Coordinates of C-alpha atoms and ligand atoms in Angstrom, one line a residue:
X1 CA 20.5 -96.5 -8.6
X2 CA 22.3 -93.2 -9.0
X3 CA 22.3 -89.9 -7.1
X4 CA 20.6 -86.8 -8.3
X5 CA 21.1 -83.2 -7.1
X6 CA 19.4 -80.0 -8.4
X7 CA 19.3 -76.4 -7.5
X8 CA 17.5 -73.2 -8.4
X9 CA 19.3 -70.2 -6.9
X10 CA 20.6 -66.7 -7.5
X11 CA 24.2 -67.8 -6.8
X12 CA 26.4 -70.1 -8.8
X13 CA 25.4 -73.6 -7.9
X14 CA 27.8 -76.0 -9.7
X15 CA 29.9 -76.4 -6.5
X16 CA 26.9 -77.2 -4.4
X17 CA 25.7 -79.7 -6.9
X18 CA 29.1 -81.4 -7.1
X19 CA 29.4 -81.4 -3.3
X20 CA 26.1 -83.1 -3.2
X21 CA 27.1 -85.7 -5.7
X22 CA 30.2 -86.5 -3.6
X23 CA 27.8 -87.2 -0.7
X24 CA 25.6 -89.4 -2.9
X25 CA 28.4 -91.4 -4.4
X26 CA 27.3 -94.4 -2.2
X27 CA 24.4 -94.7 -4.7
X28 CA 26.6 -95.2 -7.7
X29 CA 29.8 -94.1 -9.1
X30 CA 30.5 -95.2 -12.6
X31 CA 30.1 -91.8 -14.2
X32 CA 28.9 -88.4 -13.4
X33 CA 27.6 -85.3 -15.0
X34 CA 26.2 -81.8 -14.5
X35 CA 24.1 -79.3 -16.5
X36 CA 24.0 -75.6 -15.6
X37 CA 22.1 -72.8 -17.2
X38 CA 24.1 -69.6 -17.4
X39 CA 22.8 -66.0 -17.5
X40 CA 22.6 -66.0 -21.2
X41 CA 20.1 -69.0 -21.0
X42 CA 22.8 -71.3 -22.4
X43 CA 22.8 -74.9 -21.2
X44 CA 26.3 -76.1 -20.4
X45 CA 26.8 -79.8 -19.9
X46 CA 29.9 -81.6 -18.5
X47 CA 30.0 -85.5 -18.2
X48 CA 32.9 -87.7 -17.1
X49 CA 33.4 -91.5 -16.9
X50 CA 34.5 -92.6 -13.3
X51 CA 33.9 -91.2 -9.9
X52 CA 32.7 -87.7 -9.1
X53 CA 36.3 -86.6 -8.6
X54 CA 36.7 -86.8 -12.4
X55 CA 33.8 -84.4 -12.9
X56 CA 35.2 -82.2 -10.1
X57 CA 38.5 -82.0 -11.8
X58 CA 36.9 -81.1 -15.1
X59 CA 35.0 -78.3 -13.4
X60 CA 38.1 -77.0 -11.7
X61 CA 39.7 -76.6 -15.0
X62 CA 36.6 -75.0 -16.6
X63 CA 34.2 -73.7 -14.0
X64 CA 30.4 -73.5 -14.8
X65 CA 28.6 -70.4 -13.9
X66 CA 24.8 -70.2 -13.4
X67 CA 22.1 -70.7 -10.7
X68 CA 19.9 -73.4 -12.2
X69 CA 21.3 -76.9 -12.6
X70 CA 21.0 -80.6 -12.3
X71 CA 23.7 -83.2 -11.6
X72 CA 23.9 -87.0 -11.4
X73 CA 26.2 -89.8 -10.3
X74 CA 25.3 -93.0 -12.3
X75 CA 25.1 -96.7 -11.7
X76 CA 24.5 -98.0 -15.1
X77 CA 21.6 -100.3 -15.8
X78 CA 21.2 -99.7 -19.6
X79 CA 24.4 -99.1 -21.5
X80 CA 28.0 -99.2 -20.3
X81 CA 29.6 -96.5 -18.2
X82 CA 30.7 -94.0 -20.8
X83 CA 30.6 -90.3 -21.4
X84 CA 27.8 -90.6 -23.9
X85 CA 25.7 -92.7 -21.5
X86 CA 26.3 -90.4 -18.5
X87 CA 23.5 -88.1 -17.4
X88 CA 22.2 -85.4 -18.0
X89 CA 20.7 -86.4 -21.3
X90 CA 19.6 -83.7 -23.7
X91 CA 16.9 -83.2 -26.3
X92 CA 16.8 -79.7 -27.8
X93 CA 16.2 -77.3 -24.9
X94 CA 15.6 -80.1 -22.5
X95 CA 18.1 -81.8 -20.1
X96 CA 17.2 -84.7 -17.9
X97 CA 18.7 -86.7 -15.0
X98 CA 17.1 -90.0 -14.0
X99 CA 17.3 -92.6 -11.2
X100 CA 15.7 -96.0 -12.0
X101 CA 14.7 -98.0 -15.0
X102 CA 12.2 -97.2 -17.7
X103 CA 10.9 -100.6 -18.6
X104 CA 9.1 -99.6 -21.8
X105 CA 12.0 -97.7 -23.2
X106 CA 12.4 -99.8 -26.3
X107 CA 8.8 -99.2 -27.4
X108 CA 9.2 -95.5 -26.6
X109 CA 12.5 -95.2 -28.4
X110 CA 10.9 -96.6 -31.6
X111 CA 8.1 -94.2 -31.4
X112 CA 10.4 -91.3 -30.8
X113 CA 12.8 -92.3 -33.5
X114 CA 9.8 -92.5 -36.0
X115 CA 9.1 -88.9 -35.0
X116 CA 12.6 -88.0 -36.0
X117 CA 14.5 -87.8 -32.7
X118 CA 18.1 -89.1 -32.9
X119 CA 19.3 -91.1 -30.1
X120 CA 22.9 -90.6 -28.8
X121 CA 23.1 -93.0 -25.9
X122 CA 22.2 -96.6 -25.1
X123 CA 20.3 -95.6 -22.0
X124 CA 16.7 -96.0 -21.2
X125 CA 16.9 -92.4 -19.8
X126 CA 17.2 -90.7 -23.1
X127 CA 13.6 -91.5 -24.0
X128 CA 12.5 -89.2 -21.1
X129 CA 14.4 -86.3 -22.6
X130 CA 12.9 -86.7 -26.1
X131 CA 9.5 -87.4 -24.8
X132 CA 9.4 -84.3 -22.7
X133 CA 10.7 -82.3 -25.7
X134 CA 8.0 -83.8 -27.8
X135 CA 5.2 -83.1 -25.3
X136 CA 6.5 -79.5 -24.8
X137 CA 5.7 -78.8 -28.4
X138 CA 2.0 -78.9 -27.6
X139 CA 1.9 -78.2 -23.8
X140 CA 1.3 -74.9 -22.1
X141 CA 4.3 -75.3 -19.7
X142 CA 7.2 -77.6 -18.9
X143 CA 5.2 -78.9 -15.9
X144 CA 2.3 -80.0 -18.2
X145 CA 4.8 -81.5 -20.7
X146 CA 6.4 -83.5 -17.8
X147 CA 3.0 -84.6 -16.4
X148 CA 2.1 -85.8 -19.9
X149 CA 5.4 -87.6 -20.4
X150 CA 5.5 -89.4 -17.1
X151 CA 2.2 -91.1 -17.5
X152 CA 3.7 -92.8 -20.6
X153 CA 6.6 -94.2 -18.6
X154 CA 6.5 -97.7 -17.1
X155 CA 9.0 -98.6 -14.4
X156 CA 10.8 -96.8 -11.6
X157 CA 11.9 -93.3 -11.8
X158 CA 13.0 -90.3 -10.0
X159 CA 13.6 -87.6 -12.7
X160 CA 14.5 -84.0 -12.9
X161 CA 13.9 -81.9 -16.0
X162 CA 15.5 -78.6 -16.9
X163 CA 14.5 -76.4 -19.8
X164 CA 17.0 -74.0 -21.4
X165 CA 14.1 -71.6 -22.2
X166 CA 12.9 -71.4 -18.7
X167 CA 15.7 -70.6 -16.3
X168 CA 15.1 -70.6 -12.5
X169 CA 12.8 -73.5 -13.0
X170 CA 13.0 -77.3 -12.5
X171 CA 10.3 -80.0 -12.8
X172 CA 10.8 -83.1 -10.7
X173 CA 8.8 -86.4 -10.7
X174 CA 8.9 -89.4 -8.4
X175 CA 7.6 -92.9 -9.0
X176 CA 9.6 -95.6 -7.3
X177 CA 12.9 -93.8 -6.6
X178 CA 13.4 -91.4 -3.7
X179 CA 13.5 -87.7 -4.1
X180 CA 13.5 -84.9 -1.6
X181 CA 13.1 -81.2 -1.9
X182 CA 15.5 -79.0 0.2
X183 CA 14.0 -75.5 1.0
X184 CA 16.2 -72.6 1.2
X185 CA 15.8 -68.8 1.5
X186 CA 15.2 -67.5 -2.0
X187 CA 16.6 -70.7 -3.3
X188 CA 15.5 -74.3 -3.5
X189 CA 17.1 -77.7 -4.0
X190 CA 16.4 -81.3 -4.6
X191 CA 18.2 -84.6 -4.2
X192 CA 17.9 -88.3 -3.9
X193 CA 18.8 -88.0 -0.3
X194 CA 18.8 -85.2 2.2
X195 CA 22.4 -86.1 3.0
X196 CA 23.4 -84.4 -0.3
X197 CA 22.0 -81.0 0.8
X198 CA 23.1 -80.7 4.4
X199 CA 25.4 -77.9 3.5
X200 CA 22.6 -75.7 2.3
X201 CA 19.5 -76.7 4.2
X202 CA 17.9 -78.6 7.0
X203 CA 14.3 -78.3 5.8
X204 CA 13.0 -81.0 3.6
X205 CA 9.9 -82.2 1.8
X206 CA 9.7 -85.9 0.8
X207 CA 7.9 -86.4 -2.4
X208 CA 5.4 -89.2 -2.5
X209 CA 4.8 -91.8 -5.1
X210 CA 3.4 -90.2 -8.3
X211 CA 4.2 -86.7 -7.3
X212 CA 5.3 -84.1 -9.9
X213 CA 6.7 -80.9 -8.5
X214 CA 7.6 -77.5 -10.0
X215 CA 10.5 -75.8 -8.2
X216 CA 11.5 -72.2 -8.6
X217 CA 13.7 -69.9 -6.4
X218 CA 10.7 -68.8 -4.4
X219 CA 8.2 -71.6 -4.8
X220 CA 7.5 -75.4 -4.6
X221 CA 4.2 -76.6 -6.1
X222 CA 3.5 -80.3 -5.7
X223 CA 0.9 -82.2 -7.7
X224 CA -0.1 -85.7 -6.9
X225 CA -0.5 -88.5 -9.4
X226 CA -4.0 -87.3 -10.5
X227 CA -2.6 -83.8 -11.0
X228 CA -4.2 -82.3 -7.9
X229 CA -2.1 -79.7 -6.1
X230 CA -1.1 -81.0 -2.7
X231 CA 0.7 -79.8 0.3
X232 CA 3.3 -82.1 1.8
X233 CA 4.7 -81.8 5.3
X234 CA 8.0 -80.0 5.8
X235 CA 10.5 -81.9 7.9
X236 CA 13.1 -80.0 9.9
X237 CA 16.0 -82.4 10.0
X238 CA 18.2 -83.2 12.9
X239 CA 20.5 -85.0 10.6
X240 CA 23.9 -86.5 11.3
X241 CA 26.3 -84.2 9.6
X242 CA 29.5 -85.6 8.2
X243 CA 29.8 -89.1 9.2
X244 CA 31.9 -88.5 6.1
X245 CA 35.0 -88.1 8.1
X246 CA 37.2 -91.2 8.1
X247 CA 39.1 -90.0 11.1
X248 CA 42.1 -92.2 11.9
X249 CA 40.8 -95.0 9.6
X250 CA 42.0 -95.9 6.2
X251 CA 38.6 -96.8 4.9
X252 CA 35.0 -96.2 5.9
X253 CA 34.5 -99.9 6.1
X254 CA 37.3 -100.3 8.6
X255 CA 35.8 -97.4 10.6
X256 CA 32.4 -99.0 10.4
X257 CA 33.7 -102.3 11.6
X258 CA 35.3 -100.6 14.7
X259 CA 32.2 -98.6 15.4
X260 CA 30.1 -101.8 15.9
X261 CA 30.4 -101.8 19.7
X262 CA 29.0 -98.2 19.8
X263 CA 26.4 -98.9 17.1
X264 CA 25.1 -101.9 19.1
X265 CA 25.1 -99.9 22.3
X266 CA 23.1 -97.2 20.6
X267 CA 20.7 -99.8 19.2
X268 CA 20.1 -101.3 22.6
X269 CA 19.6 -97.9 24.3
X270 CA 16.1 -97.3 25.5
X271 CA 15.0 -100.7 24.3
X272 CA 16.0 -102.6 27.6
X273 CA 15.1 -101.9 31.2
X274 CA 15.4 -104.2 34.3
X275 CA 16.5 -107.2 32.2
X276 CA 13.5 -106.9 30.0
X277 CA 12.9 -105.6 26.5
X278 CA 10.7 -102.6 26.2
X279 CA 8.0 -103.7 23.8
X280 CA 6.7 -100.2 23.2
X281 CA 10.2 -99.2 21.9
X282 CA 9.6 -101.6 19.0
X283 CA 6.7 -99.6 17.7
X284 CA 3.7 -97.8 19.0
X285 CA 0.8 -100.4 19.2
X286 CA 3.2 -103.1 18.2
X287 CA 2.5 -105.3 21.2
X288 CA -0.9 -106.6 20.1
X289 CA 0.3 -107.3 16.7
X290 CA 3.4 -109.1 17.9
X291 CA 1.3 -111.1 20.3
X292 CA -1.2 -112.1 17.6
X293 CA 1.3 -112.9 14.8
X294 CA 1.2 -116.6 14.0
X295 CA 3.8 -116.4 11.2
X296 CA 6.6 -114.1 10.4
X297 CA 7.6 -113.5 6.7
X298 CA 10.9 -111.7 6.3
X299 CA 11.7 -110.1 3.0
X300 CA 15.1 -108.6 2.2
X301 CA 18.1 -108.5 -0.2
X302 CA 21.9 -109.1 0.2
X303 CA 23.3 -108.6 3.7
X304 CA 19.9 -107.8 5.1
X305 CA 18.6 -111.2 3.7
X306 CA 21.4 -112.9 5.6
X307 CA 20.4 -111.2 8.8
X308 CA 16.9 -112.5 8.2
X309 CA 18.3 -116.0 7.7
X310 CA 20.0 -115.9 11.1
X311 CA 16.7 -114.5 12.7
X312 CA 14.8 -117.4 11.3
X313 CA 16.6 -119.7 13.8
X314 CA 15.7 -117.3 16.5
X315 CA 12.0 -116.9 15.6
X316 CA 11.5 -120.6 15.9
X317 CA 13.7 -121.3 18.9
X318 CA 13.1 -118.2 21.0
X319 CA 9.9 -116.5 20.0
X320 CA 8.2 -119.8 19.1
X321 CA 6.7 -118.6 15.9
X322 CA 7.1 -120.0 12.4
X323 CA 9.3 -117.9 10.1
X324 CA 10.1 -117.8 6.4
X325 CA 12.8 -115.7 4.8
X326 CA 12.8 -114.7 1.2
X327 CA 14.8 -112.6 -1.2
X328 CA 12.6 -109.6 -2.1
X329 CA 13.2 -109.9 -5.8
X330 CA 11.8 -113.5 -5.8
X331 CA 9.0 -112.8 -3.3
X332 CA 7.6 -109.9 -5.3
X333 CA 7.2 -111.9 -8.5
X334 CA 5.9 -115.1 -7.1
X335 CA 2.3 -116.2 -6.3
X336 CA 2.4 -116.8 -2.6
X337 CA -0.2 -117.9 -0.1
X338 CA -0.4 -115.5 2.9
X339 CA -0.7 -117.5 6.0
X340 CA -3.3 -116.4 8.6
X341 CA -2.0 -113.7 10.9
X342 CA 1.3 -113.2 9.1
X343 CA 3.5 -110.3 10.1
X344 CA 5.7 -109.0 7.3
X345 CA 9.2 -107.8 8.3
X346 CA 11.3 -106.0 5.8
X347 CA 15.0 -105.4 6.5
X348 CA 17.1 -102.8 4.7
X349 CA 19.9 -100.5 5.7
X350 CA 18.8 -97.6 3.4
X351 CA 15.1 -98.3 3.5
X352 CA 15.1 -97.5 -0.2
X353 CA 16.0 -101.0 -1.5
X354 CA 13.7 -101.1 -4.6
X355 CA 12.8 -104.9 -4.5
X356 CA 12.1 -104.7 -0.8
X357 CA 10.0 -101.7 -1.1
X358 CA 8.0 -103.3 -3.8
X359 CA 7.5 -106.4 -1.7
X360 CA 6.2 -104.3 1.1
X361 CA 3.7 -102.6 -1.2
X362 CA 2.6 -106.0 -2.6
X363 CA 2.2 -107.5 0.9
X364 CA 0.0 -104.6 1.9
X365 CA -2.6 -105.9 -0.7
X366 CA -2.0 -109.5 0.1
X367 CA -3.6 -110.0 3.5
X368 CA -0.7 -109.6 5.9
X369 CA -1.9 -108.5 9.3
X370 CA 0.8 -105.8 9.5
X371 CA 4.1 -104.8 8.0
X372 CA 7.1 -103.7 10.2
X373 CA 10.6 -102.7 9.0
X374 CA 13.9 -102.9 10.6
X375 CA 15.9 -100.1 8.9
X376 CA 18.7 -97.6 9.4
X377 CA 17.3 -94.5 7.8
X378 CA 14.4 -92.9 9.6
X379 CA 13.2 -90.7 6.7
X380 CA 13.2 -93.7 4.2
X381 CA 10.4 -94.9 2.2
X382 CA 10.3 -98.4 4.0
X383 CA 9.9 -96.5 7.3
X384 CA 7.2 -94.3 6.1
X385 CA 5.2 -96.9 4.4
X386 CA 5.4 -99.6 7.0
X387 CA 2.9 -99.9 10.0
X388 CA 5.8 -99.6 12.4
X389 CA 9.5 -99.3 12.2
X390 CA 12.1 -100.6 14.6
X391 CA 15.3 -98.6 13.9
X392 CA 18.8 -99.8 13.9
X393 CA 20.9 -97.1 15.3
X394 CA 24.0 -97.9 13.3
X395 CA 24.7 -94.3 12.3
X396 CA 25.4 -93.4 8.7
X397 CA 27.0 -96.3 6.9
X398 CA 29.1 -95.3 4.0
X399 CA 31.2 -98.3 3.0
X400 CA 29.3 -100.1 0.3
X401 CA 29.9 -103.5 2.0
X402 CA 27.5 -103.4 5.0
X403 CA 28.9 -104.2 8.4
X404 CA 27.5 -102.2 11.3
X405 CA 24.1 -102.2 9.7
X406 CA 24.2 -106.0 9.7
X407 CA 25.2 -106.4 13.3
X408 CA 22.6 -103.9 14.5
X409 CA 20.0 -105.6 12.4
X410 CA 20.7 -108.8 14.3
X411 CA 20.6 -106.8 17.5
X412 CA 17.1 -105.6 16.7
X413 CA 16.0 -109.0 15.5
X414 CA 17.1 -110.6 18.8
X415 CA 15.3 -107.9 20.9
X416 CA 12.2 -108.5 18.7
X417 CA 12.4 -112.2 19.4
X418 CA 12.5 -111.7 23.1
X419 CA 9.6 -109.4 22.9
X420 CA 7.5 -111.9 20.9
X421 CA 8.6 -114.8 23.0
X422 CA 7.5 -113.0 26.2
X423 CA 4.2 -111.8 24.7
X424 CA 3.3 -115.3 23.5
X425 CA 4.3 -116.8 26.8
X426 CA 7.0 -118.8 25.1
X427 CA 9.9 -117.3 27.1
X428 CA 10.4 -117.5 30.8
X429 CA 11.5 -114.4 32.7
X430 CA 14.8 -116.2 33.4
X431 CA 15.4 -116.8 29.7
X432 CA 14.5 -113.2 28.8
X433 CA 17.0 -112.0 31.4
X434 CA 19.7 -114.3 30.0
X435 CA 19.3 -113.0 26.5
X436 CA 19.0 -109.4 27.5
X437 CA 22.2 -109.6 29.7
X438 CA 24.0 -111.4 26.8
X439 CA 23.0 -108.5 24.5
X440 CA 24.3 -106.0 27.1
X441 CA 27.7 -107.8 27.3
X442 CA 28.0 -108.0 23.5
X443 CA 29.5 -104.5 22.8
X444 CA 32.4 -105.0 25.2
X445 CA 33.0 -108.6 23.8
X446 CA 33.2 -107.2 20.3
X447 CA 35.6 -104.6 21.5
X448 CA 37.8 -107.5 22.8
X449 CA 37.6 -109.2 19.3
X450 CA 38.8 -106.1 17.6
X451 CA 42.2 -106.6 19.3
X452 CA 42.5 -109.7 16.9
X453 CA 42.9 -107.2 14.0
X454 CA 46.6 -107.7 13.8
X455 CA 46.4 -111.5 14.0
X456 CA 43.7 -111.5 11.3
X457 CA 45.8 -109.2 9.1
X458 CA 48.6 -111.8 9.3
X459 CA 46.2 -114.6 8.4
X460 CA 44.8 -112.7 5.4
X461 CA 48.3 -113.1 3.7
X462 CA 47.3 -116.8 3.1
X463 CA 44.6 -115.6 0.8
X464 CA 46.6 -113.3 -1.4
X465 CA 46.9 -115.8 -4.3
X466 CA 43.5 -117.5 -3.8
X467 CA 40.7 -117.4 -6.3
X468 CA 38.0 -119.3 -4.3
X469 CA 37.0 -119.8 -0.7
X470 CA 34.4 -121.9 1.0
X471 CA 32.7 -120.9 4.3
X472 CA 31.0 -123.4 6.4
X473 CA 28.7 -123.2 9.4
X474 CA 25.8 -124.9 11.0
X475 CA 22.7 -123.5 12.6
X476 CA 22.8 -119.7 13.0
X477 CA 26.5 -119.9 11.9
X478 CA 25.4 -121.0 8.4
X479 CA 23.9 -117.6 7.5
X480 CA 27.0 -116.1 9.2
X481 CA 29.1 -118.1 6.8
X482 CA 26.7 -116.7 4.0
X483 CA 27.3 -113.2 5.1
X484 CA 31.1 -113.7 5.4
X485 CA 31.2 -115.2 1.9
X486 CA 29.2 -112.2 0.5
X487 CA 31.6 -109.8 2.2
X488 CA 34.7 -111.5 0.8
X489 CA 33.2 -111.5 -2.8
X490 CA 32.1 -107.9 -2.5
X491 CA 35.4 -106.3 -1.5
X492 CA 38.1 -108.7 -2.6
X493 CA 36.5 -110.1 -5.7
X494 CA 37.5 -113.6 -4.6
X495 CA 34.8 -116.2 -5.4
X496 CA 33.4 -117.3 -2.1
X497 CA 30.6 -119.7 -1.3
X498 CA 28.9 -120.6 1.9
X499 CA 27.5 -124.0 2.7
X500 CA 25.6 -125.4 5.7
X501 CA 28.4 -127.7 6.7
X502 CA 26.3 -130.8 6.5
X503 CA 25.7 -130.1 2.9
X504 CA 29.3 -130.4 2.0
X505 CA 29.3 -134.1 1.0
X506 CA 26.4 -133.5 -1.3
X507 CA 28.5 -131.8 -3.9
X508 CA 31.0 -129.1 -2.8
X509 CA 33.4 -131.6 -1.3
X510 CA 34.5 -132.2 -4.9
X511 CA 36.0 -128.8 -4.9
X512 CA 38.4 -129.5 -2.0
X513 CA 42.1 -129.6 -2.7
X514 CA 45.2 -127.9 -1.3
X515 CA 44.3 -124.8 -3.1
X516 CA 40.9 -124.4 -1.6
X517 CA 40.8 -122.5 1.8
X518 CA 37.9 -123.5 3.9
X519 CA 36.8 -121.2 6.6
X520 CA 34.7 -122.7 9.4
X521 CA 32.8 -120.9 12.2
X522 CA 32.7 -123.5 15.0
X523 CA 32.3 -122.2 18.5
X524 CA 31.4 -124.7 21.2
X525 CA 27.8 -125.5 21.0
X526 CA 25.3 -128.5 20.6
X527 CA 26.3 -128.8 16.9
X528 CA 30.1 -128.7 17.4
X529 CA 30.5 -132.5 17.2
X530 CA 28.8 -132.5 13.8
X531 CA 30.9 -129.6 12.6
X532 CA 34.0 -131.4 13.7
X533 CA 33.1 -134.3 11.5
X534 CA 32.6 -132.0 8.5
X535 CA 36.0 -130.5 9.3
X536 CA 37.5 -133.9 9.2
X537 CA 35.9 -134.5 5.8
X538 CA 37.7 -131.4 4.5
X539 CA 41.0 -132.4 6.2
X540 CA 41.0 -135.9 4.7
X541 CA 41.0 -134.3 1.2
X542 CA 43.8 -132.0 1.8
X543 CA 41.7 -128.7 2.2
X544 CA 43.3 -125.8 4.0
X545 CA 41.2 -125.2 7.2
X546 CA 40.8 -121.9 9.0
X547 CA 38.7 -122.4 12.1
X548 CA 37.1 -119.6 14.1
X549 CA 36.2 -121.0 17.5
X550 CA 36.5 -120.5 21.2
X551 CA 38.8 -122.3 23.5
X552 CA 36.2 -124.8 24.7
X553 CA 35.8 -126.1 21.2
X554 CA 39.2 -127.8 21.6
X555 CA 40.9 -127.1 18.3
X556 CA 44.6 -126.7 17.8
X557 CA 46.9 -125.8 14.9
X558 CA 48.4 -128.5 12.8
X559 CA 49.5 -128.9 9.2
X560 CA 46.9 -127.3 6.9
X561 CA 44.8 -126.3 10.0
X562 CA 44.8 -122.9 11.6
X563 CA 42.7 -121.9 14.5
X564 CA 41.6 -118.5 15.5
X565 CA 40.7 -118.8 19.1
X566 CA 38.1 -116.2 20.2
X567 CA 36.9 -115.4 23.6
X568 CA 34.1 -117.5 24.9
X569 CA 30.7 -115.6 24.5
X570 CA 27.1 -116.5 25.1
X571 CA 25.6 -118.9 22.6
X572 CA 22.7 -116.6 21.7
X573 CA 24.8 -113.6 20.7
X574 CA 27.6 -115.6 19.2
X575 CA 26.4 -115.2 15.7
X576 CA 26.7 -111.5 15.9
X577 CA 30.0 -111.7 17.7
X578 CA 31.6 -114.0 15.2
X579 CA 30.6 -111.8 12.3
X580 CA 33.2 -109.2 13.3
X581 CA 36.5 -111.2 12.9
X582 CA 35.2 -112.5 9.7
X583 CA 34.5 -108.9 8.5
X584 CA 38.0 -108.1 9.5
X585 CA 39.4 -111.0 7.5
X586 CA 37.6 -109.9 4.3
X587 CA 38.8 -106.3 4.9
X588 CA 42.5 -107.4 5.2
X589 CA 42.2 -109.7 2.2
X590 CA 40.8 -106.9 0.1
X591 CA 43.7 -104.6 1.2
X592 CA 46.2 -107.2 0.0
X593 CA 44.3 -107.5 -3.3
X594 CA 44.4 -103.7 -3.6
X595 CA 40.7 -103.3 -4.4
X596 CA 38.6 -100.3 -3.9
X597 CA 37.3 -101.4 -0.4
X598 CA 34.7 -98.7 0.1
X599 CA 33.4 -98.6 -3.4
X600 CA 33.9 -102.0 -4.9
X601 CA 33.5 -102.3 -8.7
X602 CA 30.0 -102.7 -10.2
X603 CA 28.2 -102.1 -6.8
X604 CA 26.5 -99.3 -5.1
X605 CA 25.3 -98.8 -1.6
X606 CA 21.6 -98.0 -1.8
X607 CA 20.0 -100.4 -4.4
X608 CA 17.2 -98.3 -5.6
X609 CA 16.6 -100.1 -8.9
X610 CA 15.2 -103.6 -9.1
Ligands
LIG1 N1 18.7 -96.5 -16.1 C1 19.5 -95.3 -16.1 C2 20.9 -95.5 -16.7 O1 21.3 -96.6 -17.0 C3 19.7 -94.8 -14.7 C4 20.5 -95.6 -13.8 C5 20.7 -95.0 -12.5 O2 19.7 -95.0 -11.7 O3 21.8 -94.6 -12.2 O4 21.5 -94.6 -17.1

């Protein structure tokens, strides 16, 4: 999914580019590279395996001078992370960085090899460099060559092309991967995310699908997919600068876990008044759509999918509307039947999740009544392309393993349920008031959970030598178990599975022995007796139990059975509440395992490739 930064300026820009890459590391961090044109029109390329820091160190030792350049932090899709596969890729005078996947690269590679181009890397990206070089031989300009090249590409890309023969000049093309142009005074920039450029500008133009733009120091010319010159709006950003400060915390993830009370408070702000949800705050003109919706289709990936799974229980029990939840990468490639008056809801932290975005675009042609998104980034593609967006106010989330984005998504989903329930006449004033007040109490209750941090840290020692863990829950706590298992896998690399507790005896019980920790979320509620039976099934087979519950659930410690007694909270908000101690548990286990908590291996934050 990678991060791209580029600049055309009169000053030396290597440092700006590398600073931008550091800010984009959430998008990928297996290798990084930079190409800068110096005053003698010589292209200098430096690439390093590993994080941006390695590139930074290489440039400290041998600084690059020059005002035109491109840089890239990679998340490999084709070819291992190596110096040869790192971007920029070069062909003659051309250097290219690319975000995404070129699906027809094998075909193009054969054609280009037949024309005599030698391939150095295993990447799909290298075909872009050679293709542009080829087209430039007969084109009037680099712009024309790129325009001719991109129409031959299939797949998703954000790409930037630089030509050694034309300094002070970059061509950028967007199709499926985000790219933004940053406007300066006598200098211009571009990046995958405005965050990369906040040190140099606050004025941005978001490229649209199919756009190709020519950027010089003094001009930005944009052409749409049919080659017609277009004017795109300039956004003056009021961006959150430097969430990139860890403050007193050891990791961003830890900081973000502890920020959840504030994030939820911010998410509730302006959305509740007099014990009621403000429907207009969900989206202008949303009320009629929410009232008319007869079915909800949620589409998401990863942690956002788990949030959708929790919400499915709410949509049917609170809003009184049927709901399906599907993984975006499945939804987009399956023939589905759109039910009458279906509302599509996409969930994504970044708003750039490639599969979710593709699902949204597909749904727009498939008879959905409307598409809304619940998202954390206001400038993102999902927000711009949906009919309305209900923003989570989590603030910038940097840790790759999502925490506050998940709990604020759940907060938004609960507000949305209340709104729909009321609009449809399925929720009484009293019930609405109860849920709203529960939500208002939630931030303080989460604060009170965070004091369990030390106890959970102690508990995490039990997992130091474990290779597998099972998570169990029923009802809304089943997807909370799913999310907790995902968190543990992501950051500790311990294999973790979640099961609906009732499903245990249909297979996974065979795994239980004294070496298998089983974590159960079991607060007092209607399903508790059922969960207790499942706990007994594990206990009878020597499984090691760790039960997160409140006092009323009536558990106590015994041999092979540890309870983590949480304060009693309202049933409706309990799934959000119980997420937090389980995040802390994963975090502490990862610390013991010594993993890279904020940037776990093989992952990236914004998944902008499918
Ligand atoms: N597909 C390209 C590669 O593997 C780009 C991946 C990315 O978006 O970082 O190099």
